[in-house]
Coordinates of C-alpha atoms in Angstrom, one line a residue:
Chain R
M233 CA -6.3 170.1 96.9
D234 CA -7.8 167.8 99.0
Q235 CA -10.1 168.6 102.2
S236 CA -7.0 169.2 104.8
D237 CA -5.7 171.8 102.7
I238 CA -9.0 173.7 102.5
A239 CA -9.0 173.2 106.2
K240 CA -5.6 174.6 106.4
L241 CA -6.4 177.8 104.1
A242 CA -9.9 178.4 105.8
N243 CA -7.9 178.8 109.0
L244 CA -5.5 181.3 107.5
A245 CA -8.6 183.2 106.0
R246 CA -10.6 182.6 109.0
L247 CA -13.5 181.1 107.1
D248 CA -15.8 179.4 108.7
I249 CA -16.0 176.0 106.0
N250 CA -17.3 172.6 108.0
E251 CA -16.6 169.6 106.6
T252 CA -19.8 169.2 104.5
T253 CA -18.9 172.3 102.2
A254 CA -15.2 171.3 102.0
S255 CA -15.7 169.1 99.2
E256 CA -17.8 171.5 97.1
V257 CA -15.0 174.0 97.9
A258 CA -12.4 171.7 96.9
E259 CA -14.2 170.6 94.2
S260 CA -14.5 174.7 92.5
I261 CA -11.0 175.3 93.6
N262 CA -9.9 172.2 91.8
G263 CA -11.6 173.3 89.0
I264 CA -9.8 177.0 89.1
L265 CA -6.3 175.1 89.8
G266 CA -7.2 173.3 86.3
L267 CA -7.3 176.0 84.3
V268 CA -4.2 177.7 85.7
D269 CA -2.4 174.5 84.9
Q270 CA -3.8 175.2 81.3
L271 CA -1.9 178.7 81.5
Q272 CA 1.0 176.7 83.0
N273 CA 1.6 175.0 79.3
A274 CA 1.6 179.1 77.8
N275 CA 5.4 180.0 76.6
T276 CA 6.1 183.2 78.9
D277 CA 9.9 183.0 78.3
G278 CA 11.5 186.7 78.8
I279 CA 8.1 188.0 79.9
A280 CA 7.9 190.1 82.7
P281 CA 5.7 189.4 85.2
M282 CA 2.9 191.6 85.6
A283 CA 2.3 193.2 88.8
H284 CA -0.8 194.8 87.6
P285 CA -3.1 194.3 84.9
Q286 CA -3.7 197.9 84.0
D287 CA -0.8 199.1 81.7
A288 CA -0.5 202.7 84.0
M289 CA 1.7 204.0 87.0
Q290 CA 1.1 204.8 90.4
R291 CA 0.5 208.6 90.7
L292 CA 2.4 209.9 94.1
R293 CA 0.4 212.3 96.3
K294 CA 2.2 215.4 98.4
D295 CA 3.2 214.6 102.0
E296 CA 0.0 217.3 103.4
V297 CA -2.1 216.7 106.4
S298 CA -5.7 216.1 104.6
E299 CA -7.8 213.9 107.0
E300 CA -9.2 215.5 110.0
N301 CA -10.5 214.2 113.3
V302 CA -13.6 211.8 112.8
R303 CA -13.2 209.6 115.3
E304 CA -16.1 210.1 116.7
Q305 CA -18.3 209.1 113.7
F306 CA -16.2 205.6 113.6
Q307 CA -16.6 205.2 117.1
A308 CA -20.4 205.4 116.9
I309 CA -20.3 202.1 114.7
A310 CA -17.7 200.5 116.4
P311 CA -19.4 197.1 118.6
E312 CA -16.9 198.7 121.4
A313 CA -15.1 201.5 122.4
E314 CA -13.3 203.2 125.2
E315 CA -10.8 205.9 126.4
G316 CA -10.9 206.8 122.5
L317 CA -9.8 203.4 122.2
Y318 CA -11.6 200.1 119.8
L319 CA -11.8 197.3 122.2
V320 CA -11.7 193.6 120.9
P321 CA -11.6 190.3 122.5
K322 CA -8.6 190.3 124.2
V323 CA -5.2 189.3 122.2
I324 CA -1.8 188.6 123.7
D325 CA 1.2 187.3 121.7
Chain W
M46 CA 33.2 172.6 121.9
Q47 CA 34.0 176.6 120.4
W48 CA 30.9 178.0 119.0
E49 CA 30.4 180.8 116.2
T50 CA 27.8 182.9 116.3
V51 CA 25.5 184.3 112.9
I52 CA 23.5 187.4 113.7
G53 CA 21.7 188.8 110.9
L54 CA 19.7 192.0 111.6
E55 CA 15.6 193.3 110.1
V56 CA 15.5 196.7 111.0
H57 CA 12.2 198.9 111.1
V58 CA 12.3 202.7 110.5
Q59 CA 9.5 204.9 110.9
L60 CA 9.9 207.4 108.2
A61 CA 9.6 211.2 109.2
T62 CA 6.8 212.2 106.7
K63 CA 4.0 214.3 107.5
T64 CA 1.1 211.9 106.9
K65 CA 0.3 207.9 106.3
I66 CA 1.8 206.2 103.6
F67 CA -1.4 205.8 101.9
S68 CA -3.6 208.4 103.7
G69 CA -3.4 212.3 104.3
A70 CA -3.9 211.4 107.9
S71 CA -1.1 213.1 110.5
T72 CA 1.6 210.9 111.7
A73 CA 2.5 213.2 114.5
F74 CA 3.3 211.6 117.6
G75 CA 1.6 211.5 121.0
A76 CA -1.7 212.5 120.3
E77 CA -4.9 211.4 121.5
P78 CA -6.1 207.4 120.6
N79 CA -7.6 207.2 117.2
T80 CA -7.8 210.9 116.6
Q81 CA -5.0 210.4 113.6
A82 CA -6.6 206.9 112.2
C83 CA -8.7 208.3 108.9
A84 CA -11.4 205.9 106.9
I85 CA -8.4 204.7 104.6
D86 CA -6.0 203.5 107.7
L87 CA -9.3 202.2 109.1
A88 CA -10.1 199.8 106.0
M89 CA -13.3 201.5 105.4
P90 CA -14.6 199.9 102.5
G91 CA -14.4 201.9 99.6
T92 CA -11.9 203.5 100.0
L93 CA -8.2 203.8 97.9
P94 CA -4.4 204.1 99.4
V95 CA -2.7 206.7 97.4
V96 CA 1.0 206.3 98.1
N97 CA 3.0 209.2 99.5
E98 CA 5.8 210.9 97.7
Q99 CA 8.0 212.1 100.4
A100 CA 8.1 208.2 102.0
Y101 CA 9.7 207.2 98.3
R102 CA 11.8 210.5 98.6
Y103 CA 13.3 208.9 101.9
A104 CA 13.6 205.9 101.2
I105 CA 15.5 206.4 98.0
M106 CA 17.8 208.9 100.3
F107 CA 18.2 206.2 102.6
G108 CA 19.3 203.5 99.6
L109 CA 21.2 206.6 97.9
A110 CA 23.5 207.0 101.5
I111 CA 24.2 202.7 101.5
D112 CA 25.0 203.0 98.0
A113 CA 22.7 200.7 96.8
E114 CA 20.7 200.0 93.4
I115 CA 17.5 201.8 93.2
G116 CA 14.5 200.1 92.2
K117 CA 13.4 202.2 89.4
R118 CA 10.2 200.0 89.1
S119 CA 8.7 199.0 92.1
F120 CA 5.4 197.7 93.1
F121 CA 3.2 196.9 96.9
E122 CA 2.2 193.3 98.0
R123 CA -0.1 192.3 100.7
K124 CA 1.1 190.3 103.0
N125 CA -1.7 188.5 104.3
Y126 CA -2.5 187.9 108.4
F127 CA -5.0 188.7 111.0
Y128 CA -4.4 190.9 113.9
P129 CA -6.5 193.3 115.7
D130 CA -4.2 196.5 115.4
L131 CA -4.4 195.4 111.4
P132 CA -7.4 196.5 110.3
K133 CA -7.5 195.4 106.4
G134 CA -6.5 191.9 107.2
Y135 CA -3.2 192.4 105.3
Q136 CA 0.2 194.7 105.5
T137 CA 0.9 196.4 102.6
T138 CA 4.9 195.6 101.8
Q139 CA 7.3 195.2 99.0
L140 CA 8.6 192.1 98.5
E141 CA 9.5 191.5 95.0
Q142 CA 10.6 194.4 93.9
P143 CA 11.5 196.7 97.4
I144 CA 12.8 200.2 96.4
V145 CA 16.2 199.8 97.6
G146 CA 18.1 197.0 96.9
A147 CA 21.7 195.5 97.8
G148 CA 23.9 198.0 99.7
Q149 CA 26.6 198.1 102.4
V150 CA 27.4 199.9 105.4
E151 CA 30.7 200.1 107.1
L152 CA 30.9 199.7 110.7
N153 CA 34.0 201.3 113.3
L154 CA 34.8 198.7 115.4
S155 CA 36.6 198.7 119.2
E156 CA 40.5 199.0 118.5
G157 CA 40.2 200.3 115.2
R158 CA 38.8 197.4 113.7
T159 CA 36.5 197.6 110.6
K160 CA 34.0 195.9 109.0
T161 CA 31.5 195.9 106.1
V162 CA 28.4 194.6 106.4
R163 CA 26.1 193.9 103.4
I164 CA 22.0 195.0 103.2
H165 CA 20.1 192.8 101.2
H166 CA 17.6 195.2 100.5
A167 CA 15.4 197.6 102.0
H168 CA 11.5 198.1 101.2
L169 CA 8.7 200.5 102.1
E170 CA 5.7 199.2 104.0
E171 CA 3.2 200.3 106.5
D172 CA 3.3 200.1 110.3
A173 CA 0.5 198.6 112.1
G174 CA -1.6 200.1 114.9
K175 CA -0.6 199.4 119.0
S176 CA -3.2 197.1 120.9
L177 CA -3.1 197.9 125.0
H178 CA -3.4 194.9 126.8
E179 CA -4.2 196.6 130.5
D180 CA -7.5 195.8 131.7
F181 CA -10.8 197.1 129.9
H182 CA -12.9 194.3 131.7
G183 CA -11.0 191.6 129.7
M184 CA -10.8 193.3 126.5
S185 CA -7.7 194.5 124.6
G186 CA -7.8 198.6 123.5
I187 CA -6.6 199.3 119.5
D188 CA -5.4 202.3 118.8
L189 CA -4.6 202.6 115.0
N190 CA -2.9 206.4 115.0
R191 CA 0.2 204.3 113.9
A192 CA -1.8 202.2 111.2
G193 CA -0.4 203.4 107.9
T194 CA 2.8 205.3 109.2
P195 CA 5.5 204.7 106.9
L196 CA 8.2 202.8 107.5
I197 CA 11.3 201.4 105.6
E198 CA 12.3 198.0 106.6
I199 CA 15.8 197.3 106.3
V200 CA 16.9 193.6 106.0
S201 CA 20.7 193.3 106.5
E202 CA 22.8 190.0 105.3
P203 CA 23.8 187.7 108.6
D204 CA 27.0 189.2 108.6
M205 CA 27.4 189.6 112.0
S206 CA 29.4 187.4 114.3
N207 CA 29.0 189.1 117.9
A208 CA 26.7 191.3 120.0
E209 CA 29.1 194.3 119.8
E210 CA 29.1 194.2 116.0
A211 CA 25.3 194.1 115.7
V212 CA 25.1 196.7 118.1
A213 CA 27.5 198.8 115.7
F214 CA 25.4 197.9 112.5
A215 CA 22.2 199.4 114.8
K216 CA 24.2 202.3 116.0
K217 CA 25.5 203.3 112.1
L218 CA 22.1 202.8 110.5
H219 CA 20.6 205.7 114.0
S220 CA 23.2 207.9 112.6
I221 CA 22.7 207.1 108.8
V222 CA 19.1 207.8 108.9
T223 CA 19.3 210.8 111.6
S224 CA 21.8 212.7 109.4
L225 CA 19.2 211.9 106.6
G226 CA 16.5 213.4 108.3
I227 CA 14.2 210.7 107.2
C228 CA 14.0 209.5 111.1
D229 CA 13.4 211.1 114.3
G230 CA 16.0 207.9 115.9
E231 CA 13.7 208.4 118.9
M232 CA 13.9 205.0 119.9
S233 CA 11.9 205.4 122.9
Q234 CA 8.9 206.3 120.9
G235 CA 9.4 203.2 118.6
S236 CA 10.9 205.0 115.9
M237 CA 13.4 202.6 115.0
R238 CA 12.8 198.7 116.2
F239 CA 15.1 195.9 115.7
D240 CA 14.5 192.3 115.2
V241 CA 17.6 190.3 115.4
N242 CA 18.3 186.6 113.9
V243 CA 20.7 184.9 115.8
S244 CA 22.0 181.1 114.9
V245 CA 25.7 179.2 116.2
R246 CA 27.3 176.8 114.5
P247 CA 30.5 174.6 115.2
K248 CA 33.5 176.8 114.7
G249 CA 34.6 176.4 110.4
Q250 CA 31.6 174.8 109.8
E251 CA 30.0 176.3 106.6
E252 CA 26.1 175.5 106.7
L253 CA 23.9 177.8 109.0
G254 CA 22.7 176.4 112.6
T255 CA 18.9 176.8 113.0
R256 CA 18.1 180.7 113.9
T257 CA 16.0 182.3 116.1
E258 CA 14.2 185.6 115.6
T259 CA 13.8 187.9 118.9
K260 CA 11.4 190.6 117.8
N261 CA 11.1 194.7 118.6
L262 CA 13.9 195.8 120.9
N263 CA 13.7 199.0 120.9
S264 CA 17.3 200.0 122.5
F265 CA 20.9 199.1 121.4
K266 CA 21.4 198.1 125.6
F267 CA 18.6 195.9 125.2
M268 CA 19.5 194.5 121.8
E269 CA 23.0 193.6 123.3
E270 CA 21.2 191.9 126.3
A271 CA 19.0 189.6 124.1
I272 CA 21.9 188.5 121.4
L273 CA 24.3 187.6 124.7
L274 CA 21.0 185.9 126.3
E275 CA 20.5 184.3 123.2
V276 CA 23.7 183.2 122.0
E277 CA 24.0 181.3 125.3
R278 CA 20.7 179.6 125.5
Q279 CA 21.6 178.2 122.2
I280 CA 24.8 176.8 123.3
D281 CA 23.5 175.3 126.1
V282 CA 20.5 173.4 124.5
L283 CA 22.9 172.3 122.2
E284 CA 26.1 171.4 124.3
N285 CA 23.1 169.7 126.5
G286 CA 22.4 167.5 123.5
G287 CA 19.0 169.5 122.5
E288 CA 17.7 171.1 119.4
I289 CA 17.1 174.5 118.5
V290 CA 13.7 175.3 117.5
Q291 CA 12.8 178.1 114.7
E292 CA 11.2 180.4 116.8
T293 CA 10.1 184.3 117.0
R294 CA 11.0 185.3 120.5
L295 CA 10.7 188.2 122.6
Y296 CA 13.0 189.5 124.9
N297 CA 11.7 191.8 128.3
G298 CA 14.3 195.0 128.9
D299 CA 12.9 195.2 132.5
T300 CA 12.9 191.8 133.4
K301 CA 16.2 190.4 131.7
V302 CA 13.9 187.2 130.5
A303 CA 13.3 186.3 127.1
R304 CA 10.2 184.2 125.9
S305 CA 9.0 182.1 123.0
M306 CA 5.9 183.6 121.4
R307 CA 4.2 180.5 120.9
S308 CA 1.5 181.8 118.7
K309 CA 3.7 182.8 115.3
E310 CA 4.3 179.0 114.6
E311 CA 2.3 177.9 112.5
A312 CA 1.1 181.6 110.9
N313 CA 3.8 181.6 108.9
D314 CA 2.0 181.4 105.7
Y315 CA 1.4 185.1 104.6
R316 CA 0.6 184.5 100.7
Y317 CA 1.6 187.5 99.7
F318 CA 0.4 188.6 96.1
P319 CA 0.3 191.9 94.0
C320 CA -1.9 194.9 95.5
P321 CA -4.5 195.3 93.2
D322 CA -5.3 199.0 94.7
L323 CA -1.7 200.1 94.3
L324 CA -0.3 200.6 90.4
P325 CA 3.7 200.3 89.8
V326 CA 5.6 202.8 91.0
E327 CA 8.4 204.1 88.0
L328 CA 11.0 206.4 88.8
D329 CA 13.5 207.7 86.4
D330 CA 17.3 208.8 86.5
T331 CA 16.4 212.6 86.8
Y332 CA 14.3 211.9 89.7
I333 CA 16.8 209.9 91.3
D334 CA 19.2 212.5 90.4
A335 CA 17.8 215.3 91.6
I336 CA 17.7 213.5 95.2
R337 CA 21.3 212.7 95.1
N338 CA 22.4 216.0 94.2
D339 CA 20.4 216.9 97.1
M340 CA 21.7 214.8 99.8
P341 CA 22.9 216.0 103.3
E342 CA 25.4 215.5 104.8
L343 CA 26.5 211.7 106.1
P344 CA 28.4 210.7 109.0
E345 CA 31.7 210.0 107.6
A346 CA 31.9 213.5 105.6
R347 CA 30.6 215.1 109.2
C348 CA 33.3 213.4 111.0
E349 CA 36.2 214.4 108.6
R350 CA 35.0 218.1 108.8
F351 CA 34.5 217.6 112.8
K352 CA 38.9 216.8 112.6
A353 CA 39.4 219.6 110.0
E354 CA 36.8 222.2 111.1
Y355 CA 37.6 221.9 115.0
Q356 CA 40.9 220.2 115.4
L357 CA 39.0 217.0 117.1
S358 CA 40.6 214.1 117.5
D359 CA 39.9 210.6 115.4
Y360 CA 37.9 209.6 118.8
D361 CA 35.9 212.5 119.9
A362 CA 35.2 213.7 116.0
D363 CA 33.9 209.6 115.7
I364 CA 31.7 210.0 118.7
L365 CA 30.1 213.7 117.9
S366 CA 29.6 213.1 114.7
G367 CA 27.8 209.7 114.7
D368 CA 24.5 211.1 116.5
M369 CA 23.1 213.3 114.7
A370 CA 21.2 215.3 117.2
M371 CA 24.6 215.3 119.2
A372 CA 26.3 216.7 116.4
A373 CA 23.7 219.4 115.8
Y374 CA 24.0 220.1 119.8
F375 CA 28.0 220.1 119.7
E376 CA 27.9 222.5 116.6
A377 CA 25.2 224.8 117.9
A378 CA 27.3 225.3 121.5
T379 CA 30.3 225.8 119.6
K380 CA 28.7 228.5 117.7
A381 CA 27.8 230.5 120.4
C382 CA 30.8 230.1 122.9
G383 CA 33.8 229.3 120.4
D384 CA 35.7 226.8 122.3
A385 CA 34.7 223.3 120.2
K386 CA 37.4 221.1 122.8
L387 CA 35.3 222.4 125.9
V388 CA 32.3 221.5 124.2
A389 CA 33.5 217.9 123.0
N390 CA 34.5 217.6 126.6
W391 CA 31.3 219.0 128.2
V392 CA 29.2 216.6 126.0
M393 CA 30.9 213.7 126.1
G394 CA 31.6 214.1 129.6
D395 CA 29.1 215.4 132.3
L396 CA 26.2 215.9 129.7
A397 CA 26.2 212.3 128.6
S398 CA 26.7 211.0 131.7
K399 CA 23.6 212.8 133.1
L400 CA 21.5 211.8 129.8
N401 CA 22.7 208.5 130.6
T402 CA 21.9 208.2 134.2
E403 CA 18.3 209.4 133.5
E404 CA 18.0 207.8 130.3
L405 CA 17.3 210.5 128.4
S406 CA 18.1 211.3 124.8
I407 CA 20.2 214.6 123.9
S408 CA 17.2 215.6 122.5
Q409 CA 15.1 215.9 125.9
S410 CA 18.4 217.5 127.5
K411 CA 17.4 219.5 130.2
V412 CA 20.6 222.1 129.3
N413 CA 20.3 222.9 125.5
A414 CA 23.3 223.8 123.5
E415 CA 22.9 227.6 124.2
Q416 CA 22.6 226.9 128.1
L417 CA 26.4 225.1 127.8
A418 CA 27.3 227.4 125.7
G419 CA 26.5 229.8 128.3
V420 CA 28.6 227.9 131.3
I421 CA 31.2 227.2 129.4
S422 CA 31.6 231.1 128.1
R423 CA 31.6 231.8 131.8
I424 CA 34.5 229.5 132.7
K425 CA 36.5 231.4 129.7
D426 CA 35.8 234.2 131.1
D427 CA 36.7 233.4 134.6
T428 CA 33.5 234.2 136.2
I429 CA 33.4 230.6 137.6
S430 CA 35.8 227.8 137.3
S431 CA 35.7 224.4 136.0
K432 CA 34.4 223.1 139.3
I433 CA 31.8 225.5 140.2
A434 CA 30.8 225.4 136.2
K435 CA 29.6 221.6 137.5
D436 CA 27.3 223.1 140.1
V437 CA 26.0 225.7 137.5
F438 CA 25.7 222.8 134.8
E439 CA 23.4 220.9 137.7
G440 CA 21.4 224.2 138.5
I441 CA 20.3 224.8 135.0
W442 CA 19.7 221.1 134.8
N443 CA 17.4 220.9 138.0
G444 CA 15.5 224.5 136.6
E445 CA 17.3 226.6 139.3
G446 CA 17.8 229.0 136.6
D447 CA 17.4 228.9 133.0
S448 CA 20.9 230.4 131.9
A449 CA 24.4 229.9 133.4
D450 CA 24.0 233.7 134.5
A451 CA 21.2 233.3 136.3
V452 CA 22.0 230.2 138.4
I453 CA 25.4 232.0 139.2
E454 CA 23.4 235.0 140.8
A455 CA 20.8 232.8 141.9
R456 CA 23.4 230.6 144.1
G457 CA 25.8 233.6 144.5
L458 CA 28.4 231.1 142.6
K459 CA 30.2 234.1 140.9
Q460 CA 34.2 233.8 141.2
V461 CA 35.8 236.4 143.8
S462 CA 38.4 238.0 141.6
D463 CA 38.3 240.8 143.5
T464 CA 41.9 241.8 144.3
G465 CA 41.4 243.0 147.7
A466 CA 39.1 240.6 149.3
L467 CA 41.6 237.9 148.1
E468 CA 44.4 239.7 149.4
Q469 CA 43.2 239.8 152.9
M470 CA 42.5 235.8 152.6
A471 CA 46.0 235.2 151.5
D472 CA 47.2 237.5 154.4
E473 CA 45.4 235.3 157.1
V474 CA 46.2 231.9 155.8
I475 CA 49.8 232.9 155.4
S476 CA 49.8 234.5 159.1
N477 CA 47.8 230.9 160.4
S478 CA 50.5 228.6 158.6
Q479 CA 53.7 229.7 160.4
K480 CA 54.9 226.2 159.4
Q481 CA 54.3 226.1 155.9
V482 CA 55.5 229.5 155.5
D483 CA 58.9 228.5 157.0
N484 CA 58.8 225.8 154.8
Y485 CA 58.3 227.4 151.8
R486 CA 61.3 230.3 152.7
N487 CA 63.9 227.5 153.4
A488 CA 63.2 225.2 150.5
D489 CA 65.1 225.2 147.3
P490 CA 63.6 227.8 144.9
D491 CA 62.3 225.1 141.9
K492 CA 60.7 223.0 144.8
R493 CA 58.7 226.3 146.1
P494 CA 56.1 226.3 143.0
K495 CA 55.0 222.9 144.2
M496 CA 54.2 223.7 147.8
L497 CA 52.2 227.1 147.1
G498 CA 49.6 224.3 146.6
Y499 CA 48.9 224.5 150.1
F500 CA 47.8 228.0 150.1
V501 CA 45.9 228.0 147.3
G502 CA 43.9 225.1 148.8
Q503 CA 43.2 227.0 152.0
I504 CA 42.1 229.9 150.1
M505 CA 39.8 228.0 147.7
K506 CA 38.2 226.0 151.1
A507 CA 38.1 229.6 152.5
S508 CA 36.3 231.0 149.6
K509 CA 33.8 227.7 149.2
G510 CA 35.6 227.1 145.7
Q511 CA 35.0 230.3 144.8
A512 CA 38.4 232.3 144.6
N513 CA 39.9 232.6 141.2
P514 CA 42.8 230.3 141.3
K515 CA 44.8 232.6 138.7
A516 CA 44.9 235.3 141.1
I517 CA 45.2 233.6 144.0
N518 CA 48.3 232.2 142.6
E519 CA 49.7 235.6 141.6
I520 CA 48.7 237.1 145.2
L521 CA 50.4 234.5 147.2
L522 CA 53.8 234.1 145.1
K523 CA 54.3 238.1 145.5
K524 CA 53.4 238.1 149.2
L525 CA 55.5 235.1 150.1
D526 CA 58.4 236.4 147.8
E527 CA 58.0 239.7 150.3
L528 CA 58.9 237.0 153.2
L529 CA 61.7 235.7 151.7

């Protein structure tokens, strides 16, 4: 992992990592990757990949409306709202 | 050079559940903005998703309908990207172990041809909210009512080789999901949306060309237009020595123009990983078999039933059984008036053309099945002629009355079957048409029935189309024969 990898990941994750911190971050991530490399040596033949660390199954919910309209409460803490819509800086593809 | 087109589809189908896939907020269409977006949909800290069983049930129904392997163990993953209509910063979806595995659908094409299109898989995921870019003083407005609406994304293999096949495939999926009742099929409300992957290659070449993806098409017509346009564009680029860039494109159905979506170019790194908030879902055979035993009628079975039960032709049965809403309309009208053939003609004729002109789906029709049955019943009992029936239909459509009888009454369209009035009209026509009467009298007897047409026409004209043709025929024959 070099600084350009960090820059790319930071951009994807929308994290503000500047050039000085980038080398520190690269160092600690490389530390983690070293651990991962070590784990890669374990023999996993015939072992199904794990989707969740807990050995439990998802409970399913009935299709019944249980939530009420609480728009006013949420919009009271939103930076900006108008006509029931949350306002954000303009985004157009 | 001869070119060959290769098309694959990704289809998003909104499931007709009452609530979201991970929260108990309502999914009803058309609510005030953000009134159906709860803390989970808004990704408030401390919330946890819980999976809606009905969404799973619906996805399994689709899988069974396309003969697919059902994933007895499936789990959700996070697809990471940033967009304001996606509050969590990731879409919860399935990648490694989706609920529906490989399957297939059969297409009926023109001239009796058929084709099998393979489905790669179908997975469950959540819909995003909506961004409105109208003028909010330079800002965008976000409505999160749609956020978390359950979707199945159906991914086809690149098995289609022209627009006709792609549209037939899309229509077939529409027919399946509406027949199953797992989606309302309202394309104009975004209930089904199509992403079309298109590439071209020199005829005979094994290797696929570079493809583009045209996203979010929400009508069969736009889909066809977008494919034709994109194929033409790609061939044009290649024949002029250019290269196709792998990109996402948008097609505007109103302006008939497609353009590249630049911003997606570098963002194609979604960094999927299993969602730690959700445990894997495990289903056993008993559960899946119970769903299998409770499956509604599928389009093919309905088509066969229509042929057997209503004596419809292959063509009529195929059209009427293909669209679930149309099939229901047809059956309701037939039940109410008892004449399947007439109903079939009306539904595929006057009704279809009216819906087409006004760009409405059959569920938005301004003449419902009972009302159409009323019109047909009045043709059958000789209250009106087939020609006047079109006016009555038009009248109901325009809101002049809520039934055939009401419009017939209001417009005074009742057919004149009163013998006295008809005899008087016949006498008048005969006395004013001395030449035609002479011709009739002198004609060969077996040519006379044909010559009757003139007199019938005159009476229809005099009665503004309201005279009962059967009665006129009888009266004229009698009167003219008396003159022989």
